[in-house]
Amino acid sequence: MNLNVELITGDVNKVDGIDFLLIGHKNPLREQICRETGSLFKAVDSETWMFPHKYELLEVSSYKWKQVAAIKFRANGKIGETQFVRISSPIATALKKPQIESIGILPPTWRNPEYCALGVIYSLWIIGYAAASGARSSYPDLMNELFPNPANVKFQIISQTGTEYFEEILKNDCDLMWKFVRRLCKQRKDNLYAIPKSTEKKIPVIFNISKSLI
């Protein structure tokens, strides 16, 4: 499974072609979006059983971003998946929409940027892993409905202050992410999402990275 990820340093308002945008619920951009669209965010449930969660969504087909999701993310550095599901849930739901070809992701909070970057990269990885696993099942069509293929979508991670923290998580085959996964495996009482690194060799998720400065 190949995921196309562009790391962009600059203002999200200058990035063209984003269909779905993910932001933190306290991002000042939220006020701008409401003002420009004359609409409000509404609480919704995710459309994916693997990443069940509630979040806020604003959907205006004529706006520069067709859909904008606002999530609460606590950058407390704790070892657990609850926070990361907050990222995975709206992205996995957006992948079910055929009109979504590009997904923009802003850091959901400016606190603890390394943990925040880890959350974004891990969330994309687990989405890619679920889709790749489903494609290898005996019922690929059904599994594709449950876990839409993210390979054809462009993920754009955008930060005005630079993308160094994301680059750090991604380097050396996501070594920092795997250290987190190993700690997560030790902590969890069940094994539903705790995937050992040996599995990565059977169903690899490869990040195709590009960088831009706007």
JSON list of C-alpha atoms in Angstrom, two decimals:
[
{"chain": "A", "resi": 1, "resn": "MET", "atom": "CA", "xyz": [0.00, 0.00, 0.00]},
{"chain": "A", "resi": 2, "resn": "ASN", "atom": "CA", "xyz": [1.47, 3.32, -1.12]},
{"chain": "A", "resi": 3, "resn": "LEU", "atom": "CA", "xyz": [0.33, 6.57, 0.49]},
{"chain": "A", "resi": 4, "resn": "ASN", "atom": "CA", "xyz": [1.13, 9.82, -1.29]},
{"chain": "A", "resi": 5, "resn": "VAL", "atom": "CA", "xyz": [1.99, 12.47, 1.30]},
{"chain": "A", "resi": 6, "resn": "GLU", "atom": "CA", "xyz": [3.07, 16.03, 0.57]},
{"chain": "A", "resi": 7, "resn": "LEU", "atom": "CA", "xyz": [4.63, 18.01, 3.42]},
{"chain": "A", "resi": 8, "resn": "ILE", "atom": "CA", "xyz": [3.85, 21.69, 2.88]},
{"chain": "A", "resi": 9, "resn": "THR", "atom": "CA", "xyz": [5.30, 24.63, 4.75]},
{"chain": "A", "resi": 10, "resn": "GLY", "atom": "CA", "xyz": [3.06, 27.65, 4.32]},
{"chain": "A", "resi": 11, "resn": "ASP", "atom": "CA", "xyz": [-0.47, 29.06, 4.56]},
{"chain": "A", "resi": 12, "resn": "VAL", "atom": "CA", "xyz": [-3.25, 26.56, 3.91]},
{"chain": "A", "resi": 13, "resn": "ASN", "atom": "CA", "xyz": [-5.25, 29.32, 2.18]},
{"chain": "A", "resi": 14, "resn": "LYS", "atom": "CA", "xyz": [-2.62, 29.28, -0.58]},
{"chain": "A", "resi": 15, "resn": "VAL", "atom": "CA", "xyz": [-2.78, 25.52, -1.15]},
{"chain": "A", "resi": 16, "resn": "ASP", "atom": "CA", "xyz": [-4.95, 24.65, -4.16]},
{"chain": "A", "resi": 17, "resn": "GLY", "atom": "CA", "xyz": [-7.13, 21.62, -4.72]},
{"chain": "A", "resi": 18, "resn": "ILE", "atom": "CA", "xyz": [-7.94, 20.47, -1.19]},
{"chain": "A", "resi": 19, "resn": "ASP", "atom": "CA", "xyz": [-11.32, 18.72, -1.06]},
{"chain": "A", "resi": 20, "resn": "PHE", "atom": "CA", "xyz": [-11.34, 17.75, 2.62]},
{"chain": "A", "resi": 21, "resn": "LEU", "atom": "CA", "xyz": [-9.57, 19.66, 5.37]},
{"chain": "A", "resi": 22, "resn": "LEU", "atom": "CA", "xyz": [-8.88, 18.44, 8.91]},
{"chain": "A", "resi": 23, "resn": "ILE", "atom": "CA", "xyz": [-8.24, 21.05, 11.62]},
{"chain": "A", "resi": 24, "resn": "GLY", "atom": "CA", "xyz": [-8.20, 21.28, 15.40]},
{"chain": "A", "resi": 25, "resn": "HIS", "atom": "CA", "xyz": [-11.40, 22.53, 17.03]},
{"chain": "A", "resi": 26, "resn": "LYS", "atom": "CA", "xyz": [-9.60, 25.59, 18.46]},
{"chain": "A", "resi": 27, "resn": "ASN", "atom": "CA", "xyz": [-7.88, 26.58, 15.22]},
{"chain": "A", "resi": 28, "resn": "PRO", "atom": "CA", "xyz": [-8.60, 30.26, 14.38]},
{"chain": "A", "resi": 29, "resn": "LEU", "atom": "CA", "xyz": [-9.21, 29.12, 10.81]},
{"chain": "A", "resi": 30, "resn": "ARG", "atom": "CA", "xyz": [-12.54, 27.73, 12.00]},
{"chain": "A", "resi": 31, "resn": "GLU", "atom": "CA", "xyz": [-13.93, 31.24, 12.55]},
{"chain": "A", "resi": 32, "resn": "GLN", "atom": "CA", "xyz": [-12.75, 32.28, 9.08]},
{"chain": "A", "resi": 33, "resn": "ILE", "atom": "CA", "xyz": [-14.46, 29.28, 7.48]},
{"chain": "A", "resi": 34, "resn": "CYS", "atom": "CA", "xyz": [-17.77, 29.95, 9.23]},
{"chain": "A", "resi": 35, "resn": "ARG", "atom": "CA", "xyz": [-17.63, 33.62, 8.25]},
{"chain": "A", "resi": 36, "resn": "GLU", "atom": "CA", "xyz": [-16.81, 32.94, 4.60]},
{"chain": "A", "resi": 37, "resn": "THR", "atom": "CA", "xyz": [-19.41, 30.18, 4.15]},
{"chain": "A", "resi": 38, "resn": "GLY", "atom": "CA", "xyz": [-22.16, 31.55, 6.41]},
{"chain": "A", "resi": 39, "resn": "SER", "atom": "CA", "xyz": [-22.44, 28.01, 7.80]},
{"chain": "A", "resi": 40, "resn": "LEU", "atom": "CA", "xyz": [-21.75, 26.32, 11.10]},
{"chain": "A", "resi": 41, "resn": "PHE", "atom": "CA", "xyz": [-20.03, 23.10, 12.05]},
{"chain": "A", "resi": 42, "resn": "LYS", "atom": "CA", "xyz": [-22.34, 20.24, 13.03]},
{"chain": "A", "resi": 43, "resn": "ALA", "atom": "CA", "xyz": [-21.64, 17.22, 15.20]},
{"chain": "A", "resi": 44, "resn": "VAL", "atom": "CA", "xyz": [-21.56, 13.99, 13.16]},
{"chain": "A", "resi": 45, "resn": "ASP", "atom": "CA", "xyz": [-20.75, 10.32, 13.67]},
{"chain": "A", "resi": 46, "resn": "SER", "atom": "CA", "xyz": [-18.05, 8.65, 11.62]},
{"chain": "A", "resi": 47, "resn": "GLU", "atom": "CA", "xyz": [-19.15, 6.24, 8.90]},
{"chain": "A", "resi": 48, "resn": "THR", "atom": "CA", "xyz": [-16.52, 3.66, 9.74]},
{"chain": "A", "resi": 49, "resn": "TRP", "atom": "CA", "xyz": [-16.81, 0.99, 12.40]},
{"chain": "A", "resi": 50, "resn": "MET", "atom": "CA", "xyz": [-13.06, 0.57, 12.79]},
{"chain": "A", "resi": 51, "resn": "PHE", "atom": "CA", "xyz": [-12.59, 4.20, 13.83]},
{"chain": "A", "resi": 52, "resn": "PRO", "atom": "CA", "xyz": [-15.85, 5.13, 15.61]},
{"chain": "A", "resi": 53, "resn": "HIS", "atom": "CA", "xyz": [-15.90, 8.67, 16.86]},
{"chain": "A", "resi": 54, "resn": "LYS", "atom": "CA", "xyz": [-17.88, 11.90, 16.86]},
{"chain": "A", "resi": 55, "resn": "TYR", "atom": "CA", "xyz": [-16.46, 15.06, 15.35]},
{"chain": "A", "resi": 56, "resn": "GLU", "atom": "CA", "xyz": [-17.67, 18.33, 13.87]},
{"chain": "A", "resi": 57, "resn": "LEU", "atom": "CA", "xyz": [-18.13, 18.79, 10.14]},
{"chain": "A", "resi": 58, "resn": "LEU", "atom": "CA", "xyz": [-18.90, 21.71, 7.86]},
{"chain": "A", "resi": 59, "resn": "GLU", "atom": "CA", "xyz": [-19.88, 20.78, 4.32]},
{"chain": "A", "resi": 60, "resn": "VAL", "atom": "CA", "xyz": [-20.33, 23.39, 1.56]},
{"chain": "A", "resi": 61, "resn": "SER", "atom": "CA", "xyz": [-19.86, 22.01, -1.96]},
{"chain": "A", "resi": 62, "resn": "SER", "atom": "CA", "xyz": [-19.22, 25.45, -3.47]},
{"chain": "A", "resi": 63, "resn": "TYR", "atom": "CA", "xyz": [-16.51, 26.41, -0.96]},
{"chain": "A", "resi": 64, "resn": "LYS", "atom": "CA", "xyz": [-12.78, 26.05, -1.67]},
{"chain": "A", "resi": 65, "resn": "TRP", "atom": "CA", "xyz": [-12.75, 23.14, 0.81]},
{"chain": "A", "resi": 66, "resn": "LYS", "atom": "CA", "xyz": [-15.82, 20.99, 0.20]},
{"chain": "A", "resi": 67, "resn": "GLN", "atom": "CA", "xyz": [-15.66, 19.51, 3.69]},
{"chain": "A", "resi": 68, "resn": "VAL", "atom": "CA", "xyz": [-13.90, 20.70, 6.84]},
{"chain": "A", "resi": 69, "resn": "ALA", "atom": "CA", "xyz": [-13.69, 18.51, 9.94]},
{"chain": "A", "resi": 70, "resn": "ALA", "atom": "CA", "xyz": [-12.80, 19.92, 13.35]},
{"chain": "A", "resi": 71, "resn": "ILE", "atom": "CA", "xyz": [-11.47, 17.53, 15.98]},
{"chain": "A", "resi": 72, "resn": "LYS", "atom": "CA", "xyz": [-10.45, 17.70, 19.63]},
{"chain": "A", "resi": 73, "resn": "PHE", "atom": "CA", "xyz": [-6.94, 16.40, 20.18]},
{"chain": "A", "resi": 74, "resn": "ARG", "atom": "CA", "xyz": [-5.24, 16.34, 23.55]},
{"chain": "A", "resi": 75, "resn": "ALA", "atom": "CA", "xyz": [-1.48, 16.38, 23.08]},
{"chain": "A", "resi": 76, "resn": "ASN", "atom": "CA", "xyz": [-0.83, 14.80, 26.46]},
{"chain": "A", "resi": 77, "resn": "GLY", "atom": "CA", "xyz": [1.79, 12.34, 25.19]},
{"chain": "A", "resi": 78, "resn": "LYS", "atom": "CA", "xyz": [0.01, 9.33, 26.71]},
{"chain": "A", "resi": 79, "resn": "ILE", "atom": "CA", "xyz": [0.40, 5.91, 25.13]},
{"chain": "A", "resi": 80, "resn": "GLY", "atom": "CA", "xyz": [-3.03, 5.07, 23.78]},
{"chain": "A", "resi": 81, "resn": "GLU", "atom": "CA", "xyz": [-5.08, 5.11, 20.59]},
{"chain": "A", "resi": 82, "resn": "THR", "atom": "CA", "xyz": [-8.06, 7.16, 21.73]},
{"chain": "A", "resi": 83, "resn": "GLN", "atom": "CA", "xyz": [-6.50, 10.43, 20.62]},
{"chain": "A", "resi": 84, "resn": "PHE", "atom": "CA", "xyz": [-5.39, 9.01, 17.29]},
{"chain": "A", "resi": 85, "resn": "VAL", "atom": "CA", "xyz": [-8.86, 7.68, 16.46]},
{"chain": "A", "resi": 86, "resn": "ARG", "atom": "CA", "xyz": [-9.93, 11.32, 16.56]},
{"chain": "A", "resi": 87, "resn": "ILE", "atom": "CA", "xyz": [-7.71, 11.81, 13.50]},
{"chain": "A", "resi": 88, "resn": "SER", "atom": "CA", "xyz": [-8.39, 8.50, 11.74]},
{"chain": "A", "resi": 89, "resn": "SER", "atom": "CA", "xyz": [-12.17, 8.70, 12.06]},
{"chain": "A", "resi": 90, "resn": "PRO", "atom": "CA", "xyz": [-12.94, 11.75, 9.86]},
{"chain": "A", "resi": 91, "resn": "ILE", "atom": "CA", "xyz": [-10.22, 10.83, 7.35]},
{"chain": "A", "resi": 92, "resn": "ALA", "atom": "CA", "xyz": [-11.51, 7.26, 6.94]},
{"chain": "A", "resi": 93, "resn": "THR", "atom": "CA", "xyz": [-15.04, 8.62, 6.52]},
{"chain": "A", "resi": 94, "resn": "ALA", "atom": "CA", "xyz": [-13.88, 11.14, 3.90]},
{"chain": "A", "resi": 95, "resn": "LEU", "atom": "CA", "xyz": [-12.24, 8.34, 1.91]},
{"chain": "A", "resi": 96, "resn": "LYS", "atom": "CA", "xyz": [-15.69, 6.86, 1.36]},
{"chain": "A", "resi": 97, "resn": "LYS", "atom": "CA", "xyz": [-16.69, 9.92, -0.67]},
{"chain": "A", "resi": 98, "resn": "PRO", "atom": "CA", "xyz": [-15.85, 9.61, -4.39]},
{"chain": "A", "resi": 99, "resn": "GLN", "atom": "CA", "xyz": [-15.47, 13.38, -4.77]},
{"chain": "A", "resi": 100, "resn": "ILE", "atom": "CA", "xyz": [-12.62, 13.51, -2.25]},
{"chain": "A", "resi": 101, "resn": "GLU", "atom": "CA", "xyz": [-9.30, 13.35, -4.10]},
{"chain": "A", "resi": 102, "resn": "SER", "atom": "CA", "xyz": [-7.13, 15.48, -1.84]},
{"chain": "A", "resi": 103, "resn": "ILE", "atom": "CA", "xyz": [-7.10, 15.59, 1.97]},
{"chain": "A", "resi": 104, "resn": "GLY", "atom": "CA", "xyz": [-5.42, 18.45, 3.77]},
{"chain": "A", "resi": 105, "resn": "ILE", "atom": "CA", "xyz": [-4.30, 17.97, 7.36]},
{"chain": "A", "resi": 106, "resn": "LEU", "atom": "CA", "xyz": [-3.31, 20.77, 9.72]},
{"chain": "A", "resi": 107, "resn": "PRO", "atom": "CA", "xyz": [-1.67, 19.96, 13.07]},
{"chain": "A", "resi": 108, "resn": "PRO", "atom": "CA", "xyz": [-4.73, 19.48, 15.32]},
{"chain": "A", "resi": 109, "resn": "THR", "atom": "CA", "xyz": [-2.98, 21.42, 18.09]},
{"chain": "A", "resi": 110, "resn": "TRP", "atom": "CA", "xyz": [0.25, 23.37, 18.50]},
{"chain": "A", "resi": 111, "resn": "ARG", "atom": "CA", "xyz": [1.02, 21.78, 21.85]},
{"chain": "A", "resi": 112, "resn": "ASN", "atom": "CA", "xyz": [3.53, 18.90, 21.93]},
{"chain": "A", "resi": 113, "resn": "PRO", "atom": "CA", "xyz": [4.25, 19.02, 18.17]},
{"chain": "A", "resi": 114, "resn": "GLU", "atom": "CA", "xyz": [6.20, 15.73, 18.10]},
{"chain": "A", "resi": 115, "resn": "TYR", "atom": "CA", "xyz": [3.29, 13.81, 19.64]},
{"chain": "A", "resi": 116, "resn": "CYS", "atom": "CA", "xyz": [0.91, 15.59, 17.28]},
{"chain": "A", "resi": 117, "resn": "ALA", "atom": "CA", "xyz": [3.02, 14.59, 14.25]},
{"chain": "A", "resi": 118, "resn": "LEU", "atom": "CA", "xyz": [3.16, 11.02, 15.53]},
{"chain": "A", "resi": 119, "resn": "GLY", "atom": "CA", "xyz": [-0.62, 10.99, 15.78]},
{"chain": "A", "resi": 120, "resn": "VAL", "atom": "CA", "xyz": [-1.09, 12.11, 12.18]},
{"chain": "A", "resi": 121, "resn": "ILE", "atom": "CA", "xyz": [1.45, 9.69, 10.69]},
{"chain": "A", "resi": 122, "resn": "TYR", "atom": "CA", "xyz": [0.26, 6.73, 12.76]},
{"chain": "A", "resi": 123, "resn": "SER", "atom": "CA", "xyz": [-3.37, 7.47, 11.82]},
{"chain": "A", "resi": 124, "resn": "LEU", "atom": "CA", "xyz": [-2.51, 7.46, 8.11]},
{"chain": "A", "resi": 125, "resn": "TRP", "atom": "CA", "xyz": [-0.49, 4.28, 8.51]},
{"chain": "A", "resi": 126, "resn": "ILE", "atom": "CA", "xyz": [-3.28, 2.37, 10.25]},
{"chain": "A", "resi": 127, "resn": "ILE", "atom": "CA", "xyz": [-5.76, 3.46, 7.56]},
{"chain": "A", "resi": 128, "resn": "GLY", "atom": "CA", "xyz": [-3.39, 2.23, 4.86]},
{"chain": "A", "resi": 129, "resn": "TYR", "atom": "CA", "xyz": [-2.74, -1.02, 6.71]},
{"chain": "A", "resi": 130, "resn": "ALA", "atom": "CA", "xyz": [-6.47, -1.72, 7.15]},
{"chain": "A", "resi": 131, "resn": "ALA", "atom": "CA", "xyz": [-7.11, -1.13, 3.43]},
{"chain": "A", "resi": 132, "resn": "ALA", "atom": "CA", "xyz": [-4.16, -3.32, 2.38]},
{"chain": "A", "resi": 133, "resn": "SER", "atom": "CA", "xyz": [-5.28, -6.12, 4.71]},
{"chain": "A", "resi": 134, "resn": "GLY", "atom": "CA", "xyz": [-8.81, -5.94, 3.37]},
{"chain": "A", "resi": 135, "resn": "ALA", "atom": "CA", "xyz": [-7.61, -6.19, -0.23]},
{"chain": "A", "resi": 136, "resn": "ARG", "atom": "CA", "xyz": [-5.94, -9.53, 0.63]},
{"chain": "A", "resi": 137, "resn": "SER", "atom": "CA", "xyz": [-9.10, -11.00, 2.16]},
{"chain": "A", "resi": 138, "resn": "SER", "atom": "CA", "xyz": [-11.52, -13.46, 0.54]},
{"chain": "A", "resi": 139, "resn": "TYR", "atom": "CA", "xyz": [-14.05, -10.66, 0.08]},
{"chain": "A", "resi": 140, "resn": "PRO", "atom": "CA", "xyz": [-12.07, -7.72, -1.35]},
{"chain": "A", "resi": 141, "resn": "ASP", "atom": "CA", "xyz": [-15.14, -5.78, -2.59]},
{"chain": "A", "resi": 142, "resn": "LEU", "atom": "CA", "xyz": [-16.81, -5.90, 0.81]},
{"chain": "A", "resi": 143, "resn": "MET", "atom": "CA", "xyz": [-13.58, -5.03, 2.58]},
{"chain": "A", "resi": 144, "resn": "ASN", "atom": "CA", "xyz": [-12.97, -2.11, 0.23]},
{"chain": "A", "resi": 145, "resn": "GLU", "atom": "CA", "xyz": [-16.35, -0.72, 1.26]},
{"chain": "A", "resi": 146, "resn": "LEU", "atom": "CA", "xyz": [-15.35, -1.03, 4.91]},
{"chain": "A", "resi": 147, "resn": "PHE", "atom": "CA", "xyz": [-11.77, 0.19, 4.38]},
{"chain": "A", "resi": 148, "resn": "PRO", "atom": "CA", "xyz": [-11.61, 2.45, 1.28]},
{"chain": "A", "resi": 149, "resn": "ASN", "atom": "CA", "xyz": [-8.32, 2.46, -0.60]},
{"chain": "A", "resi": 150, "resn": "PRO", "atom": "CA", "xyz": [-6.33, 5.60, 0.31]},
{"chain": "A", "resi": 151, "resn": "ALA", "atom": "CA", "xyz": [-3.71, 5.03, -2.38]},
{"chain": "A", "resi": 152, "resn": "ASN", "atom": "CA", "xyz": [-5.51, 7.23, -4.92]},
{"chain": "A", "resi": 153, "resn": "VAL", "atom": "CA", "xyz": [-5.87, 10.17, -2.55]},
{"chain": "A", "resi": 154, "resn": "LYS", "atom": "CA", "xyz": [-3.26, 12.87, -2.04]},
{"chain": "A", "resi": 155, "resn": "PHE", "atom": "CA", "xyz": [-2.58, 13.68, 1.60]},
{"chain": "A", "resi": 156, "resn": "GLN", "atom": "CA", "xyz": [-1.23, 17.17, 2.22]},
{"chain": "A", "resi": 157, "resn": "ILE", "atom": "CA", "xyz": [0.15, 17.91, 5.68]},
{"chain": "A", "resi": 158, "resn": "ILE", "atom": "CA", "xyz": [0.38, 21.68, 6.06]},
{"chain": "A", "resi": 159, "resn": "SER", "atom": "CA", "xyz": [2.14, 23.73, 8.71]},
{"chain": "A", "resi": 160, "resn": "GLN", "atom": "CA", "xyz": [3.07, 27.40, 8.69]},
{"chain": "A", "resi": 161, "resn": "THR", "atom": "CA", "xyz": [5.96, 26.78, 11.07]},
{"chain": "A", "resi": 162, "resn": "GLY", "atom": "CA", "xyz": [7.55, 23.93, 9.11]},
{"chain": "A", "resi": 163, "resn": "THR", "atom": "CA", "xyz": [7.16, 20.16, 8.83]},
{"chain": "A", "resi": 164, "resn": "GLU", "atom": "CA", "xyz": [10.32, 19.06, 10.67]},
{"chain": "A", "resi": 165, "resn": "TYR", "atom": "CA", "xyz": [8.42, 17.06, 13.28]},
{"chain": "A", "resi": 166, "resn": "PHE", "atom": "CA", "xyz": [6.61, 15.07, 10.60]},
{"chain": "A", "resi": 167, "resn": "GLU", "atom": "CA", "xyz": [9.89, 14.46, 8.77]},
{"chain": "A", "resi": 168, "resn": "GLU", "atom": "CA", "xyz": [11.39, 13.15, 12.00]},
{"chain": "A", "resi": 169, "resn": "ILE", "atom": "CA", "xyz": [8.56, 10.63, 12.46]},
{"chain": "A", "resi": 170, "resn": "LEU", "atom": "CA", "xyz": [8.81, 9.49, 8.83]},
{"chain": "A", "resi": 171, "resn": "LYS", "atom": "CA", "xyz": [12.56, 8.97, 8.59]},
{"chain": "A", "resi": 172, "resn": "ASN", "atom": "CA", "xyz": [14.26, 5.58, 8.99]},
{"chain": "A", "resi": 173, "resn": "ASP", "atom": "CA", "xyz": [11.10, 3.73, 7.91]},
{"chain": "A", "resi": 174, "resn": "CYS", "atom": "CA", "xyz": [9.03, 5.46, 10.61]},
{"chain": "A", "resi": 175, "resn": "ASP", "atom": "CA", "xyz": [11.26, 4.16, 13.39]},
{"chain": "A", "resi": 176, "resn": "LEU", "atom": "CA", "xyz": [9.78, 6.53, 16.00]},
{"chain": "A", "resi": 177, "resn": "MET", "atom": "CA", "xyz": [6.27, 5.40, 15.10]},
{"chain": "A", "resi": 178, "resn": "TRP", "atom": "CA", "xyz": [7.23, 1.75, 15.54]},
{"chain": "A", "resi": 179, "resn": "LYS", "atom": "CA", "xyz": [8.71, 2.49, 18.96]},
{"chain": "A", "resi": 180, "resn": "PHE", "atom": "CA", "xyz": [5.31, 3.90, 19.89]},
{"chain": "A", "resi": 181, "resn": "VAL", "atom": "CA", "xyz": [3.53, 0.83, 18.46]},
{"chain": "A", "resi": 182, "resn": "ARG", "atom": "CA", "xyz": [5.71, -1.51, 20.50]},
{"chain": "A", "resi": 183, "resn": "ARG", "atom": "CA", "xyz": [4.91, 0.40, 23.68]},
{"chain": "A", "resi": 184, "resn": "LEU", "atom": "CA", "xyz": [1.23, 0.36, 22.72]},
{"chain": "A", "resi": 185, "resn": "CYS", "atom": "CA", "xyz": [1.31, -3.41, 22.21]},
{"chain": "A", "resi": 186, "resn": "LYS", "atom": "CA", "xyz": [2.73, -3.91, 25.69]},
{"chain": "A", "resi": 187, "resn": "GLN", "atom": "CA", "xyz": [0.07, -1.72, 27.26]},
{"chain": "A", "resi": 188, "resn": "ARG", "atom": "CA", "xyz": [-3.07, -2.99, 25.53]},
{"chain": "A", "resi": 189, "resn": "LYS", "atom": "CA", "xyz": [-5.03, -5.86, 27.05]},
{"chain": "A", "resi": 190, "resn": "ASP", "atom": "CA", "xyz": [-6.39, -6.93, 23.68]},
{"chain": "A", "resi": 191, "resn": "ASN", "atom": "CA", "xyz": [-4.67, -7.26, 20.32]},
{"chain": "A", "resi": 192, "resn": "LEU", "atom": "CA", "xyz": [-7.27, -5.77, 17.97]},
{"chain": "A", "resi": 193, "resn": "TYR", "atom": "CA", "xyz": [-5.17, -2.89, 16.63]},
{"chain": "A", "resi": 194, "resn": "ALA", "atom": "CA", "xyz": [-1.80, -3.77, 18.16]},
{"chain": "A", "resi": 195, "resn": "ILE", "atom": "CA", "xyz": [0.16, -4.85, 15.12]},
{"chain": "A", "resi": 196, "resn": "PRO", "atom": "CA", "xyz": [3.73, -6.15, 15.57]},
{"chain": "A", "resi": 197, "resn": "LYS", "atom": "CA", "xyz": [6.39, -4.80, 13.23]},
{"chain": "A", "resi": 198, "resn": "SER", "atom": "CA", "xyz": [6.93, -8.23, 11.67]},
{"chain": "A", "resi": 199, "resn": "THR", "atom": "CA", "xyz": [3.51, -7.83, 10.06]},
{"chain": "A", "resi": 200, "resn": "GLU", "atom": "CA", "xyz": [4.77, -4.77, 8.22]},
{"chain": "A", "resi": 201, "resn": "LYS", "atom": "CA", "xyz": [6.93, -6.99, 6.04]},
{"chain": "A", "resi": 202, "resn": "LYS", "atom": "CA", "xyz": [3.88, -8.93, 4.86]},
{"chain": "A", "resi": 203, "resn": "ILE", "atom": "CA", "xyz": [1.59, -5.95, 4.32]},
{"chain": "A", "resi": 204, "resn": "PRO", "atom": "CA", "xyz": [3.85, -2.89, 3.97]},
{"chain": "A", "resi": 205, "resn": "VAL", "atom": "CA", "xyz": [2.57, 0.67, 3.99]},
{"chain": "A", "resi": 206, "resn": "ILE", "atom": "CA", "xyz": [4.96, 2.91, 2.10]},
{"chain": "A", "resi": 207, "resn": "PHE", "atom": "CA", "xyz": [4.88, 6.69, 2.39]},
{"chain": "A", "resi": 208, "resn": "ASN", "atom": "CA", "xyz": [5.76, 8.45, -0.86]},
{"chain": "A", "resi": 209, "resn": "ILE", "atom": "CA", "xyz": [6.95, 11.80, 0.46]},
{"chain": "A", "resi": 210, "resn": "SER", "atom": "CA", "xyz": [7.29, 15.12, -1.34]},
{"chain": "A", "resi": 211, "resn": "LYS", "atom": "CA", "xyz": [7.94, 18.55, 0.11]},
{"chain": "A", "resi": 212, "resn": "SER", "atom": "CA", "xyz": [6.74, 22.02, -0.87]},
{"chain": "A", "resi": 213, "resn": "LEU", "atom": "CA", "xyz": [7.23, 25.58, 0.33]},
{"chain": "A", "resi": 214, "resn": "ILE", "atom": "CA", "xyz": [4.40, 28.02, -0.31]}
]
